[in-house]
CSV table of C-alpha atoms and ligand atoms in Angstrom, one decimal:
chain,number,residue,atom,x,y,z
A,17,MET,CA,27.9,-1.9,-19.6
A,18,THR,CA,28.0,1.4,-16.8
A,19,ARG,CA,25.3,1.2,-13.8
A,20,VAL,CA,24.7,4.9,-13.1
A,21,TRP,CA,23.0,6.5,-10.2
A,22,ASN,CA,19.5,6.6,-10.4
A,23,PHE,CA,18.3,9.6,-7.8
A,24,SER,CA,14.4,8.7,-9.6
A,25,ALA,CA,11.7,9.1,-7.6
A,26,GLY,CA,10.1,6.4,-9.4
A,27,PRO,CA,10.1,3.8,-10.1
A,28,ALA,CA,13.3,4.1,-9.3
A,29,ALA,CA,16.7,1.7,-8.4
A,30,LEU,CA,16.2,-1.5,-7.1
A,31,PRO,CA,20.1,-3.4,-5.8
A,32,GLU,CA,22.1,-4.7,-8.0
A,33,GLU,CA,22.9,-7.6,-6.3
A,34,VAL,CA,18.8,-8.6,-6.9
A,35,LEU,CA,18.8,-7.9,-9.9
A,36,ARG,CA,21.7,-10.2,-11.3
A,37,GLN,CA,20.0,-13.0,-8.5
A,38,ALA,CA,17.1,-12.7,-11.0
A,39,GLN,CA,18.8,-12.4,-14.2
A,40,GLU,CA,20.1,-15.0,-13.4
A,41,GLU,CA,16.7,-16.7,-12.4
A,42,LEU,CA,15.2,-15.9,-15.0
A,43,LEU,CA,14.9,-18.9,-17.1
A,44,ASP,CA,14.9,-21.5,-14.7
A,45,TRP,CA,13.7,-20.6,-11.2
A,46,HIS,CA,15.2,-22.9,-8.6
A,47,GLY,CA,15.7,-25.9,-11.4
A,48,ALA,CA,11.9,-25.7,-12.3
A,49,GLY,CA,12.6,-25.9,-14.9
A,50,CYS,CA,11.2,-22.3,-16.6
A,51,GLY,CA,11.9,-19.1,-15.1
A,52,VAL,CA,9.1,-16.5,-13.1
A,53,MET,CA,7.1,-15.4,-15.3
A,54,GLU,CA,5.5,-18.0,-16.8
A,55,MET,CA,4.5,-20.6,-13.3
A,56,SER,CA,1.5,-20.7,-12.4
A,57,HIS,CA,1.0,-18.2,-10.0
A,58,ARG,CA,-1.0,-21.2,-8.1
A,59,GLY,CA,1.6,-24.2,-8.1
A,60,LYS,CA,4.0,-25.3,-5.6
A,61,GLU,CA,7.4,-22.6,-7.0
A,62,PHE,CA,5.2,-20.1,-7.3
A,63,THR,CA,3.7,-20.0,-3.8
A,64,SER,CA,6.4,-20.6,-1.2
A,65,ILE,CA,7.6,-17.8,-3.1
A,66,VAL,CA,4.8,-15.7,-2.2
A,67,GLU,CA,5.0,-17.1,1.5
A,68,THR,CA,8.7,-16.2,1.8
A,69,ALA,CA,7.6,-12.8,1.0
A,70,GLU,CA,5.7,-13.0,2.7
A,71,ALA,CA,7.0,-14.0,5.8
A,72,ASP,CA,10.2,-12.4,5.3
A,73,LEU,CA,8.3,-8.8,4.9
A,74,ARG,CA,6.4,-9.6,8.4
A,75,GLU,CA,9.9,-10.7,9.8
A,76,LEU,CA,11.6,-7.0,8.8
A,77,MET,CA,8.9,-4.8,9.2
A,78,GLY,CA,7.2,-6.4,12.9
A,79,ILE,CA,4.0,-7.1,11.6
A,80,PRO,CA,2.1,-8.7,13.9
A,81,ALA,CA,-0.2,-12.2,13.4
A,82,HIS,CA,-4.1,-9.6,13.4
A,83,TYR,CA,-2.6,-7.6,10.5
A,84,LYS,CA,-3.1,-8.8,7.2
A,85,VAL,CA,-0.7,-9.1,4.0
A,86,LEU,CA,-2.3,-7.7,1.1
A,87,PHE,CA,-0.6,-8.1,-2.2
A,88,LEU,CA,-2.5,-5.8,-4.1
A,89,GLN,CA,-2.2,-4.1,-7.6
A,90,GLY,CA,-3.8,-0.6,-8.8
A,91,GLY,CA,-1.0,1.4,-7.6
A,92,ALA,CA,-0.7,3.9,-5.0
A,93,THR,CA,-3.2,6.2,-7.5
A,94,GLN,CA,-5.9,2.9,-6.5
A,95,GLN,CA,-6.0,2.6,-3.0
A,96,PHE,CA,-6.7,6.0,-3.0
A,97,ALA,CA,-10.2,4.7,-3.6
A,98,GLN,CA,-10.2,1.8,-2.8
A,99,ILE,CA,-9.4,2.8,1.1
A,100,PRO,CA,-12.8,5.3,1.1
A,101,MET,CA,-14.9,2.3,-0.2
A,102,ASN,CA,-13.8,-0.6,1.8
A,103,LEU,CA,-13.6,2.3,5.2
A,104,LEU,CA,-16.3,4.3,5.4
A,105,ALA,CA,-19.4,2.5,6.7
A,106,GLY,CA,-21.1,5.4,5.3
A,107,ARG,CA,-19.0,7.9,7.6
A,108,SER,CA,-16.7,10.5,7.1
A,109,ALA,CA,-12.7,10.1,7.4
A,110,ASP,CA,-10.4,12.8,9.2
A,111,TYR,CA,-7.3,14.2,5.4
A,112,ILE,CA,-4.5,15.3,6.6
A,113,VAL,CA,-3.2,17.8,3.3
A,114,THR,CA,0.8,17.9,3.7
A,115,GLY,CA,2.0,17.5,-0.2
A,116,SER,CA,0.5,16.8,-3.8
A,117,TRP,CA,-0.2,13.3,-2.7
A,118,SER,CA,-1.9,13.5,0.2
A,119,LYS,CA,-3.6,16.3,-1.4
A,120,LYS,CA,-4.6,13.7,-4.3
A,121,ALA,CA,-6.0,11.1,-1.4
A,122,PHE,CA,-8.6,13.5,-0.5
A,123,LYS,CA,-9.8,14.2,-3.7
A,124,GLU,CA,-10.0,11.3,-4.9
A,125,ALA,CA,-11.7,9.7,-1.7
A,126,GLN,CA,-14.8,12.5,-2.2
A,127,ARG,CA,-15.7,10.7,-5.4
A,128,ILE,CA,-16.5,7.8,-2.8
A,129,GLY,CA,-18.0,9.9,0.2
A,130,SER,CA,-17.9,12.3,2.6
A,131,VAL,CA,-13.9,13.1,4.0
A,132,ARG,CA,-13.4,16.3,5.8
A,133,LEU,CA,-9.6,17.8,5.9
A,134,ALA,CA,-8.1,17.8,9.0
A,135,ALA,CA,-5.4,19.9,8.5
A,136,SER,CA,-3.4,21.7,5.7
A,137,THR,CA,-0.2,23.1,4.7
A,138,GLU,CA,-0.8,24.1,1.5
A,139,GLY,CA,-0.6,27.6,2.3
A,140,ASP,CA,2.7,27.6,3.4
A,141,GLY,CA,3.8,25.7,0.4
A,142,PHE,CA,3.6,22.2,2.2
A,143,THR,CA,7.1,23.1,3.8
A,144,ARG,CA,6.6,21.9,7.2
A,145,LEU,CA,3.9,19.7,9.3
A,146,PRO,CA,0.6,20.7,10.2
A,147,THR,CA,1.6,21.9,14.7
A,148,ALA,CA,-1.1,20.2,16.6
A,149,GLU,CA,-3.3,22.8,17.9
A,150,GLU,CA,-3.6,23.3,13.7
A,151,ILE,CA,-4.8,19.7,13.5
A,152,ARG,CA,-9.3,19.4,13.9
A,153,LEU,CA,-10.1,15.9,14.3
A,154,ASP,CA,-13.8,14.4,14.5
A,155,PRO,CA,-13.7,11.8,17.1
A,156,PHE,CA,-15.6,9.6,15.1
A,157,ALA,CA,-14.2,9.9,12.1
A,158,ALA,CA,-14.2,6.3,10.2
A,159,TYR,CA,-10.5,7.2,10.6
A,160,LEU,CA,-7.9,9.3,10.3
A,161,HIS,CA,-5.9,9.8,6.7
A,162,VAL,CA,-1.8,11.2,6.7
A,163,CYS,CA,0.9,10.0,3.6
A,164,THR,CA,3.6,10.5,6.2
A,165,ASN,CA,6.4,10.8,3.3
A,166,GLU,CA,6.0,13.4,0.2
A,167,THR,CA,7.5,12.4,-2.8
A,168,ILE,CA,7.3,15.7,-4.5
A,169,HIS,CA,7.7,18.2,-2.0
A,170,GLY,CA,10.3,16.3,0.3
A,171,VAL,CA,8.2,16.0,3.3
A,172,GLU,CA,8.1,12.5,5.9
A,173,ILE,CA,6.1,12.6,9.6
A,174,PRO,CA,9.0,11.2,12.1
A,175,ALA,CA,8.3,8.3,13.4
A,176,GLU,CA,8.0,9.4,17.1
A,177,ARG,CA,5.7,12.4,15.9
A,178,ILE,CA,2.3,9.5,14.7
A,179,ALA,CA,0.0,10.0,17.6
A,180,ASP,CA,-2.7,8.0,19.0
A,181,THR,CA,-5.2,9.5,17.8
A,182,GLY,CA,-9.0,6.9,19.1
A,183,VAL,CA,-9.2,6.0,15.2
A,184,PRO,CA,-7.5,4.3,12.9
A,185,LEU,CA,-5.4,5.7,11.5
A,186,VAL,CA,-4.9,5.7,7.1
A,187,ALA,CA,-0.8,5.8,6.2
A,188,ASP,CA,0.3,6.0,2.2
A,189,MET,CA,4.0,5.3,2.6
A,190,SER,CA,4.8,4.9,-0.8
A,191,SER,CA,7.7,6.3,-1.2
A,192,HIS,CA,9.4,5.8,2.1
A,193,ILE,CA,8.0,1.8,3.6
A,194,LEU,CA,11.1,-0.4,4.2
A,195,SER,CA,13.4,2.6,4.3
A,196,ARG,CA,13.0,3.4,8.4
A,197,PRO,CA,11.5,1.1,10.9
A,198,VAL,CA,7.6,1.8,11.9
A,199,PRO,CA,5.1,1.1,14.7
A,200,VAL,CA,3.1,-0.6,12.6
A,201,GLU,CA,0.4,-1.6,15.9
A,202,LYS,CA,-0.4,2.4,15.4
A,203,PHE,CA,-1.7,1.8,12.4
A,204,GLY,CA,-5.1,0.5,10.8
A,205,LEU,CA,-3.8,0.4,7.8
A,206,ILE,CA,-0.6,0.4,5.9
A,207,TYR,CA,-0.5,0.7,2.0
A,208,ALA,CA,2.5,1.8,-1.1
A,209,GLY,CA,3.4,1.2,-4.2
A,210,ALA,CA,6.4,-0.8,-5.2
A,211,GLN,CA,8.4,0.9,-8.0
A,212,LYS,CA,9.9,3.3,-4.9
A,213,ASN,CA,11.7,1.7,-2.8
A,214,ILE,CA,9.9,-2.1,-2.6
A,215,GLY,CA,9.8,-4.0,-6.2
A,216,PRO,CA,8.9,-3.0,-9.8
A,217,SER,CA,5.3,-1.5,-10.2
A,218,GLY,CA,2.7,-3.1,-10.6
A,219,LEU,CA,2.3,-4.0,-7.1
A,220,THR,CA,0.7,-2.7,-4.0
A,221,LEU,CA,0.8,-3.3,-0.9
A,222,VAL,CA,-1.7,-3.7,1.9
A,223,ILE,CA,-0.7,-4.2,5.9
A,224,ILE,CA,-4.5,-4.1,7.2
A,225,HIS,CA,-6.0,-4.5,11.4
A,226,ARG,CA,-8.1,-7.4,11.3
A,227,ASP,CA,-11.1,-5.8,13.0
A,228,LEU,CA,-10.7,-2.9,9.3
A,229,LEU,CA,-12.0,-6.2,7.2
A,230,GLY,CA,-15.4,-7.1,6.2
A,231,MET,CA,-16.4,-3.7,6.6
A,232,ALA,CA,-17.1,-2.7,2.3
A,233,PRO,CA,-20.8,-2.3,1.2
A,234,LEU,CA,-21.2,-5.4,-0.8
A,235,SER,CA,-21.8,-3.0,-3.5
A,236,ILE,CA,-18.1,-2.8,-4.3
A,237,PRO,CA,-16.1,-5.0,-6.5
A,238,SER,CA,-15.1,-8.8,-5.3
A,239,VAL,CA,-11.8,-7.5,-6.3
A,240,MET,CA,-11.3,-4.2,-5.3
A,241,ASP,CA,-12.8,-6.2,-1.3
A,242,TYR,CA,-9.9,-5.6,1.0
A,243,SER,CA,-12.1,-8.9,3.2
A,244,VAL,CA,-12.3,-11.0,-0.1
A,245,MET,CA,-8.5,-10.0,-1.4
A,246,ALA,CA,-7.7,-11.3,2.0
A,247,GLU,CA,-9.9,-14.7,2.3
A,248,ASN,CA,-8.2,-15.7,-1.5
A,249,GLY,CA,-4.1,-15.1,0.3
A,250,SER,CA,-4.3,-11.6,-2.7
A,251,MET,CA,-5.3,-14.6,-5.5
A,252,LEU,CA,-8.6,-14.0,-5.9
A,253,ASN,CA,-7.2,-14.1,-9.8
A,254,THR,CA,-3.7,-13.6,-10.8
A,255,PRO,CA,-1.6,-11.6,-8.8
A,256,PRO,CA,1.8,-10.3,-10.1
A,257,THR,CA,4.0,-12.3,-10.3
A,258,PHE,CA,7.5,-11.4,-11.5
A,259,ALA,CA,6.8,-8.2,-9.2
A,260,ILE,CA,6.2,-10.5,-5.5
A,261,TYR,CA,9.0,-12.3,-6.3
A,262,ILE,CA,11.4,-9.6,-6.8
A,263,ALA,CA,9.8,-8.0,-4.0
A,264,GLY,CA,10.8,-11.4,-2.0
A,265,LEU,CA,14.3,-10.9,-3.8
A,266,VAL,CA,14.1,-7.0,-2.2
A,267,PHE,CA,13.3,-8.5,0.8
A,268,GLN,CA,16.1,-10.7,1.6
A,269,TRP,CA,18.3,-8.1,0.8
A,270,LEU,CA,17.4,-5.3,3.3
A,271,LYS,CA,17.5,-9.1,5.8
A,272,ARG,CA,20.8,-8.8,5.4
A,273,GLN,CA,22.1,-4.9,5.6
A,274,GLY,CA,21.0,-5.8,8.7
A,275,GLY,CA,16.8,-5.0,8.5
A,276,LEU,CA,15.5,-2.0,9.0
A,277,ALA,CA,17.2,-0.5,11.7
A,278,GLY,CA,20.7,-1.8,9.0
A,279,ILE,CA,19.6,0.4,5.9
A,280,ALA,CA,17.9,2.7,9.0
A,281,ALA,CA,21.5,4.0,9.8
A,282,VAL,CA,22.5,3.7,6.5
A,283,ASN,CA,19.5,6.7,5.5
A,284,THR,CA,20.2,8.5,8.2
A,285,GLU,CA,24.2,9.1,6.7
A,286,LYS,CA,23.0,9.6,3.0
A,287,ALA,CA,20.7,11.9,4.4
A,288,ARG,CA,22.6,13.9,6.0
A,289,ILE,CA,25.6,14.8,4.0
A,290,LEU,CA,22.8,15.7,0.8
A,291,TYR,CA,21.0,17.9,3.7
A,292,ASP,CA,24.5,19.1,4.9
A,293,ALA,CA,25.8,20.1,1.2
A,294,ILE,CA,22.6,21.2,-0.3
A,295,ASP,CA,23.0,24.2,3.7
A,296,SER,CA,26.3,24.6,3.5
A,297,SER,CA,26.4,26.0,-0.1
A,298,GLY,CA,26.3,29.8,0.7
A,299,GLY,CA,22.9,30.5,-0.6
A,300,PHE,CA,24.2,28.5,-4.0
A,301,TYR,CA,21.6,25.5,-2.9
A,302,SER,CA,17.8,25.3,-1.6
A,303,ASN,CA,15.9,22.4,0.2
A,304,PRO,CA,12.9,25.3,1.7
A,305,VAL,CA,10.8,22.0,3.7
A,306,ASP,CA,11.5,22.7,7.6
A,307,PRO,CA,15.0,20.7,8.8
A,308,ASP,CA,12.2,18.4,11.7
A,309,CYS,CA,10.0,17.3,9.0
A,310,ARG,CA,13.1,16.4,6.6
A,311,SER,CA,12.6,13.0,4.0
A,312,ALA,CA,15.5,11.0,4.4
A,313,MET,CA,13.9,9.8,0.5
A,314,ASN,CA,13.2,12.2,-1.8
A,315,VAL,CA,14.9,16.2,-1.1
A,316,PRO,CA,14.3,18.1,-3.5
A,317,PHE,CA,16.3,22.0,-3.7
A,318,VAL,CA,16.8,24.6,-6.7
A,319,LEU,CA,19.3,26.7,-6.9
A,320,ALA,CA,19.9,30.1,-6.5
A,321,ASP,CA,19.7,31.1,-9.9
A,322,PRO,CA,17.1,28.8,-12.0
A,323,GLU,CA,19.3,29.0,-14.7
A,324,LEU,CA,22.0,27.1,-14.8
A,325,ASP,CA,19.1,24.6,-14.4
A,326,THR,CA,19.9,22.9,-18.1
A,327,THR,CA,23.7,23.0,-16.9
A,328,PHE,CA,23.7,21.5,-13.6
A,329,LEU,CA,20.9,18.5,-15.7
A,330,ALA,CA,23.7,18.6,-18.1
A,331,GLU,CA,26.4,17.8,-16.0
A,332,SER,CA,24.8,16.0,-13.1
A,333,LYS,CA,24.0,13.6,-16.7
A,334,ALA,CA,27.3,13.1,-18.0
A,335,ALA,CA,29.1,12.7,-14.5
A,336,GLY,CA,27.1,9.9,-13.9
A,337,LEU,CA,23.9,11.3,-12.2
A,338,MET,CA,21.0,10.5,-14.1
A,339,ALA,CA,17.2,11.4,-12.7
A,340,LEU,CA,18.1,15.3,-10.7
A,341,LYS,CA,15.3,16.9,-12.5
A,342,GLY,CA,12.6,17.8,-9.9
A,343,HIS,CA,8.7,17.6,-10.3
A,344,LYS,CA,7.2,19.7,-12.4
A,345,SER,CA,4.5,21.3,-10.0
A,346,VAL,CA,7.8,22.8,-7.9
A,347,GLY,CA,10.9,22.8,-10.0
A,348,GLY,CA,14.3,23.0,-9.7
A,349,MET,CA,16.2,19.6,-8.9
A,350,ARG,CA,14.3,16.0,-6.5
A,351,ALA,CA,17.0,13.1,-5.1
A,352,SER,CA,15.3,10.7,-4.3
A,353,ILE,CA,17.6,8.6,-2.1
A,354,TYR,CA,15.9,4.9,-1.4
A,355,ASN,CA,17.4,2.3,0.2
A,356,ALA,CA,19.3,0.8,-3.4
A,357,VAL,CA,20.8,3.8,-4.3
A,358,PRO,CA,24.4,3.4,-1.2
A,359,LEU,CA,25.9,6.4,0.0
A,360,ALA,CA,28.9,5.9,-2.6
A,361,GLY,CA,25.7,7.3,-5.0
A,362,VAL,CA,25.1,9.7,-2.5
A,363,GLN,CA,28.9,10.4,-2.0
A,364,ALA,CA,29.6,11.3,-5.3
A,365,LEU,CA,26.4,13.5,-6.5
A,366,VAL,CA,28.1,15.5,-2.9
A,367,ASP,CA,31.1,16.1,-4.7
A,368,PHE,CA,29.4,17.0,-8.4
A,369,MET,CA,26.6,19.6,-6.9
A,370,ASN,CA,30.0,21.3,-4.9
A,371,ASP,CA,32.2,21.3,-7.1
A,372,PHE,CA,29.3,22.6,-9.3
A,373,ALA,CA,28.3,24.8,-7.3
A,374,ARG,CA,32.3,26.4,-7.3
A,375,ARG,CA,32.1,26.1,-10.8
A,376,ASN,CA,30.0,28.4,-10.6
A,377,GLY,CA,29.0,30.1,-8.1
B,402,PLP,C1,4.4,7.3,-6.8
B,402,PLP,C2,3.4,7.7,-5.1
B,402,PLP,C3,1.5,7.4,-5.2
B,402,PLP,C4,1.2,7.6,-6.4
B,402,PLP,O1,1.6,6.1,-6.9
B,402,PLP,P1,1.2,5.5,-8.0
B,402,PLP,O2,1.4,3.9,-7.5
B,402,PLP,O3,1.7,5.8,-9.1
B,402,PLP,O4,-0.5,4.9,-8.4
B,402,PLP,C5,0.8,8.1,-3.8
B,402,PLP,N1,1.3,8.1,-3.5
B,402,PLP,C6,2.9,8.8,-3.3
B,402,PLP,C7,3.6,8.8,-1.7
B,402,PLP,C8,3.6,8.0,-4.0
B,402,PLP,O5,4.9,8.5,-3.6
């Protein structure tokens, strides 16, 4: 069996160690006589799995006790609606649009209630962050929504640019959660679909400040109400048990990598060598994003000659480099270099890119 270097944007690569452990435990988890997929979510075995997963996540991210951790379903896309359903409470909310995902979140929220565009960089093709002067905030907003890593445009908000605005900050962290330390207490709500940097699809993580619970109108369905889910330990109904189990194994793997500071050091180096290869290619490859907000997780780039795209994709695939085709809305290439893609994988990509440029430049 040969595993390729997987640069898929999501569902994405998982750590090989985690997959091997899951394989070993697939038929019989810790002597239970059955696998995790086959056991009750209310039994003592699964209870220990979910409790360990939550404790490990709290330790990794430094989540204070006054935040609830929810293991939900429906993806980040469901959160685009669930957030305004729960938090608007008849008021208005602000959205900063820095790429396709925050634009989608803003659009979906308009179906639920009143929302305002506080800033958008769409006029510049989503290649930068708005300046402080460009952001017009409503001081009475129910919350301010941002996407801290735009998976398609490759724009990431550096941690030091997360400022207190006086209203609860809500962040879509789907594609860079767990990639670096995050100041959780600066946020009212953090959410992420699991399939980028946490585990399998089907699980959605929500980390919510206690003060934001209990605001939803009674008219919304109970599975959509954060406080109902929190009161029921995310188990009002059957949770995505297998996805939670794999996420828990990923959390343990992250602890073995030195936690978020440990993995961040590797991620920084991965991003550095890849952007260096792009920037030092003499224009053969280019990335349009402002260097001060380039994503360390999703690296879009184009070839100066798009006629070479097909050859680049065919040859990279033959070289064991999978899923480098860019998102259809921006074209070109994209390398997603999540936690589970090791430095050796990015080095293999860089070597291929240098060689390809030499042969075709
Ligand atoms: C993938 C992604 C989404 C959508 O996630 P689903 O789980 O498919 O709903 C939303 N936001 C960001 C930043 C993403 O990367």
